[in-house]
mmCIF file with all atom_site columns, C-alpha atoms in Angstrom:
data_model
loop_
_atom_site.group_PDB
_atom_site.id
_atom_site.type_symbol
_atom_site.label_atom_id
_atom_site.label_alt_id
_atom_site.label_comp_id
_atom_site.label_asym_id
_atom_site.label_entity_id
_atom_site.label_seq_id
_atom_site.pdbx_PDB_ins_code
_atom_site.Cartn_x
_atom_site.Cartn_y
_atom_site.Cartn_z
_atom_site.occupancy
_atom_site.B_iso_or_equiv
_atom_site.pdbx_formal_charge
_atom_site.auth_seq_id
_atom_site.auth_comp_id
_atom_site.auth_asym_id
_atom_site.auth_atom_id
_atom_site.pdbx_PDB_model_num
ATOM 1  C CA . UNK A 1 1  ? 1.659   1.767   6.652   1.00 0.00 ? 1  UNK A CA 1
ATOM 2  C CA . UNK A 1 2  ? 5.319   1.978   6.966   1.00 0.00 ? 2  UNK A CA 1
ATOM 3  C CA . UNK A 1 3  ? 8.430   -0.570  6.356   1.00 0.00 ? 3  UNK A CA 1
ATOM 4  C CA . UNK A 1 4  ? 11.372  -0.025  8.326   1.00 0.00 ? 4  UNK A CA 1
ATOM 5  C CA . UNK A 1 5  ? 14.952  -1.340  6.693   1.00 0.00 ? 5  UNK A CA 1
ATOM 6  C CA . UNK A 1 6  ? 18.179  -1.254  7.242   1.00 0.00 ? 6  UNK A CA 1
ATOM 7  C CA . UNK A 1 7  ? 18.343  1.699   4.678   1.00 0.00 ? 7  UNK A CA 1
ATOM 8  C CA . UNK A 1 8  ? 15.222  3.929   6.382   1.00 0.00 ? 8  UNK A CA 1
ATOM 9  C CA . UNK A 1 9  ? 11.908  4.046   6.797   1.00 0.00 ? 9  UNK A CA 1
ATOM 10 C CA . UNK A 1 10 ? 9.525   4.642   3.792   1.00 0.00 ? 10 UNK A CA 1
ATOM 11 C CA . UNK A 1 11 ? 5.620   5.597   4.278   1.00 0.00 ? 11 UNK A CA 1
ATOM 12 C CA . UNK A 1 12 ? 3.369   4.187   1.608   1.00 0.00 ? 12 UNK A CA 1
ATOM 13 C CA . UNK A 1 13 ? -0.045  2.031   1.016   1.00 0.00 ? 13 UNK A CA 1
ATOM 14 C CA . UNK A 1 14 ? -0.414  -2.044  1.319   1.00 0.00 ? 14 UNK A CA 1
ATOM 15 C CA . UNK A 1 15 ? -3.354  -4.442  -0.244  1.00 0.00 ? 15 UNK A CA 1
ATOM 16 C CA . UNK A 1 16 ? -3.620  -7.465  1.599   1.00 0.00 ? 16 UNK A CA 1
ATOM 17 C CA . UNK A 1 17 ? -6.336  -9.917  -0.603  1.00 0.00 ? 17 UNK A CA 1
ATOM 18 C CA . UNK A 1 18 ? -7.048  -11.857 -3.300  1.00 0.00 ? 18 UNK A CA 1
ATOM 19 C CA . UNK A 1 19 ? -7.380  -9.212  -6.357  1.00 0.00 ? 19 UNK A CA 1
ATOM 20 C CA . UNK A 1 20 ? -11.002 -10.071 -6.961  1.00 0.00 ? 20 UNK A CA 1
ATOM 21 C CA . UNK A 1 21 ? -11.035 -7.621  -10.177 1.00 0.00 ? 21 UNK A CA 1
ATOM 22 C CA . UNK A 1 22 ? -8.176  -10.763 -11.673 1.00 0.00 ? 22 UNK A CA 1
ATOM 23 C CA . UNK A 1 23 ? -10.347 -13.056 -10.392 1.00 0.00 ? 23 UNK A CA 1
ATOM 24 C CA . UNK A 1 24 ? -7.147  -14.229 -7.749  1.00 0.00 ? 24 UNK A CA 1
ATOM 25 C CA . UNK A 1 25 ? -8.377  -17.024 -5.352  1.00 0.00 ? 25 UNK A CA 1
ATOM 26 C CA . UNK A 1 26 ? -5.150  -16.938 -2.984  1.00 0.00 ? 26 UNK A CA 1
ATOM 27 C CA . UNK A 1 27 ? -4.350  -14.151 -0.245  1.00 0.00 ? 27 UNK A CA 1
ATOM 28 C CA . UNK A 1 28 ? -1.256  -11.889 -0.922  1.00 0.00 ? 28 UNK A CA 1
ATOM 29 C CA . UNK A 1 29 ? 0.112   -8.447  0.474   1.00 0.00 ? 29 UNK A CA 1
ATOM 30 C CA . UNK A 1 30 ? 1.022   -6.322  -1.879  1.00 0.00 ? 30 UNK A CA 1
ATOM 31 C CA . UNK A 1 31 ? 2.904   -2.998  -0.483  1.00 0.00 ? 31 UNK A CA 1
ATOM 32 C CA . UNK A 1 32 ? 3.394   0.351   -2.872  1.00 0.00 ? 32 UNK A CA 1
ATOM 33 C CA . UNK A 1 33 ? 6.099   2.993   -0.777  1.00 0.00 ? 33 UNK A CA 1
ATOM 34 C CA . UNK A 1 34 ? 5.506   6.709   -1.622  1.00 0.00 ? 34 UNK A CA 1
ATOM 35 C CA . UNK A 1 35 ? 9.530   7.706   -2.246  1.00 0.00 ? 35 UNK A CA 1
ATOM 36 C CA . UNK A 1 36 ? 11.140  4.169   -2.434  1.00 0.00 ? 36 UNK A CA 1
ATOM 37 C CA . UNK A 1 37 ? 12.943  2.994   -5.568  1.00 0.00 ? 37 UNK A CA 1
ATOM 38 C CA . UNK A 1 38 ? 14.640  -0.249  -5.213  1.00 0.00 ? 38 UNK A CA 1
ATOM 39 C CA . UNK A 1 39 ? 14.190  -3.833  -4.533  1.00 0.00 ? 39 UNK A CA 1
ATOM 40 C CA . UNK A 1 40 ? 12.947  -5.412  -1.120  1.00 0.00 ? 40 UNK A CA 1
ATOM 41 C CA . UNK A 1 41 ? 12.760  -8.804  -2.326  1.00 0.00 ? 41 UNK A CA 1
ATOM 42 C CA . UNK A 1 42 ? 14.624  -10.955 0.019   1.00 0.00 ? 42 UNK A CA 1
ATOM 43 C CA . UNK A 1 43 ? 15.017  -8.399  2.739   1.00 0.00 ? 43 UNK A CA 1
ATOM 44 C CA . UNK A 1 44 ? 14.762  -8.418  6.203   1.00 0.00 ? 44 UNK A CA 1
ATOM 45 C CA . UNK A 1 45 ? 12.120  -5.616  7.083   1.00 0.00 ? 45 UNK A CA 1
ATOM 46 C CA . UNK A 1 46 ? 9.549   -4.571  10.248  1.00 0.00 ? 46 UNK A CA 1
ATOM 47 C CA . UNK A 1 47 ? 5.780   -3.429  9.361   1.00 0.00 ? 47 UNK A CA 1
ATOM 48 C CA . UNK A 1 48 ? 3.758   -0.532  10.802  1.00 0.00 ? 48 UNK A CA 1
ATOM 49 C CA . UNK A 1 49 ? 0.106   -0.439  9.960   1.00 0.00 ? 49 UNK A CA 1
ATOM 50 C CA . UNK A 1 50 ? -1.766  2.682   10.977  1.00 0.00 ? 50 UNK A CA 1
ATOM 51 C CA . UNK A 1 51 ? -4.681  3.231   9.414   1.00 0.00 ? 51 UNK A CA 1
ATOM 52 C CA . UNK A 1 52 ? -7.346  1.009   7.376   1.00 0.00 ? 52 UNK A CA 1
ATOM 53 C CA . UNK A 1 53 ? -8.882  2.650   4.326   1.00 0.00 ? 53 UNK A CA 1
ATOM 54 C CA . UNK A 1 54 ? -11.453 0.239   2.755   1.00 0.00 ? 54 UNK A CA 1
ATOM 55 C CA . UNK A 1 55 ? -12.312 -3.182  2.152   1.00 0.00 ? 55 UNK A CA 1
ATOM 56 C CA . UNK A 1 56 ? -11.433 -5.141  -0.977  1.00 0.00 ? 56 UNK A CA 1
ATOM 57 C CA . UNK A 1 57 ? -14.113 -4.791  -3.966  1.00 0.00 ? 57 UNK A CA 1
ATOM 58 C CA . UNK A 1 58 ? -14.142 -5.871  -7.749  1.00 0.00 ? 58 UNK A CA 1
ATOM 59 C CA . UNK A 1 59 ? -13.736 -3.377  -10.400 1.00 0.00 ? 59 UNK A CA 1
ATOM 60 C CA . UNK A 1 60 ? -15.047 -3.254  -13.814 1.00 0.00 ? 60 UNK A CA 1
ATOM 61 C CA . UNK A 1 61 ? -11.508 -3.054  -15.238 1.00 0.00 ? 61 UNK A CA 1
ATOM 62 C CA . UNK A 1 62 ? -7.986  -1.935  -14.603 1.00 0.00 ? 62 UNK A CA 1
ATOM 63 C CA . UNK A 1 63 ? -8.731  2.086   -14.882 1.00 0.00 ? 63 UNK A CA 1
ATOM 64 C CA . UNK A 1 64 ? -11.520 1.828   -12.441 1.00 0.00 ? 64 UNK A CA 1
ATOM 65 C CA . UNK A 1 65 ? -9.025  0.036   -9.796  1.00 0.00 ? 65 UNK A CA 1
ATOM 66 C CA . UNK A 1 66 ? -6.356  2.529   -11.058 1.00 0.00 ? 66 UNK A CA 1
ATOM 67 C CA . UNK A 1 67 ? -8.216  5.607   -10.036 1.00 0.00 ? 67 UNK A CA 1
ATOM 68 C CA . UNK A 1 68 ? -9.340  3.916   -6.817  1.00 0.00 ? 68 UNK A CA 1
ATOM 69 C CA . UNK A 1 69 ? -5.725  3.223   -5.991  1.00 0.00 ? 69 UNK A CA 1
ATOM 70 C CA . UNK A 1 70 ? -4.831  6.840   -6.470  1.00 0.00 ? 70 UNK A CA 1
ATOM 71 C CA . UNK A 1 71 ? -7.079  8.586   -4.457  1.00 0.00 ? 71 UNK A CA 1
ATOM 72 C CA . UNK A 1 72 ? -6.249  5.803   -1.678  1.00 0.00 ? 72 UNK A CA 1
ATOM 73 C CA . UNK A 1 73 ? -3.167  7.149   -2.233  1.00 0.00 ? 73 UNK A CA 1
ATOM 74 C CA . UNK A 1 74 ? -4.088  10.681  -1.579  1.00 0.00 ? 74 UNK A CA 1
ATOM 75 C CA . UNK A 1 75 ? -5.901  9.516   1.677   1.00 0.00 ? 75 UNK A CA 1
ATOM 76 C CA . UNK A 1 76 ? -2.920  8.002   3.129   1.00 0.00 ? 76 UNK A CA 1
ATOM 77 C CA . UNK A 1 77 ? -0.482  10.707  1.984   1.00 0.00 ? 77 UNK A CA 1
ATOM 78 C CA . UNK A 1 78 ? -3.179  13.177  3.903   1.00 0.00 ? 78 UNK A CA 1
ATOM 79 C CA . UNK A 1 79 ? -3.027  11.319  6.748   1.00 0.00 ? 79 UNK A CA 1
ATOM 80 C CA . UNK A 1 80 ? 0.934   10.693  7.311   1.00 0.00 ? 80 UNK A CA 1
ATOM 81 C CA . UNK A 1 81 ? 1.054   15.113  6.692   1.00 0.00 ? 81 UNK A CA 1
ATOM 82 C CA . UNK A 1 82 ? -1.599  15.036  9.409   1.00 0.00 ? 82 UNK A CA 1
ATOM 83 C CA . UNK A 1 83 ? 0.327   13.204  11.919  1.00 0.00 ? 83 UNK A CA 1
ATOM 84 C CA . UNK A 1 84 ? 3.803   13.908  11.210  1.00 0.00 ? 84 UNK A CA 1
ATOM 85 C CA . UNK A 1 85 ? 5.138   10.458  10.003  1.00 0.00 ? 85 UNK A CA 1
ATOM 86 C CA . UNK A 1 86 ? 7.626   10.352  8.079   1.00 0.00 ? 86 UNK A CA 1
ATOM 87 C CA . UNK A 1 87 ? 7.301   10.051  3.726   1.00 0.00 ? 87 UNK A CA 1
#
């Protein structure tokens, strides 16, 4: 996925569910950008979703969904090299 602001546009990875491993019960998106540091909250900004990498699951504990959420990471990273968006 992508987010577009008035500063750029930053490539990066979004969750949208209830974070069954904390046993959440409401729906949320939450977005991680690859080289974004700074604070969106509040801002006007447009949403590009490309590709979908897997469903929502429970882990065990936090370093299980930790090392999932890496190599999701890796996956998306491959595919914005793989078709030229930007990072």
């Amino acid at each position: 996925m992508q987010v577009h602001t008035s500063l750029g546009t930053y490539s990066g990875i979004a969750n949208i569910g209830t974070n069954p491993t904390f046993n959440g019960r409401e729906r949320h998106i939450e977005v991680y950008l690859f080289n974004y540091k700074g604070d969106l909250y509040g801002k006007t900004i447009g949403v590009d979703f490309f590709e979908y990498i897997r469903g929502e699951k429970t882990f065990l504990g936090v370093d299980q969904l930790v090392d999932q959420i890496r190599r999701d990471i890796n996956i998306a990273q491959e595919y914005f090299c793989k078709n030229c968006k930007v990072m």
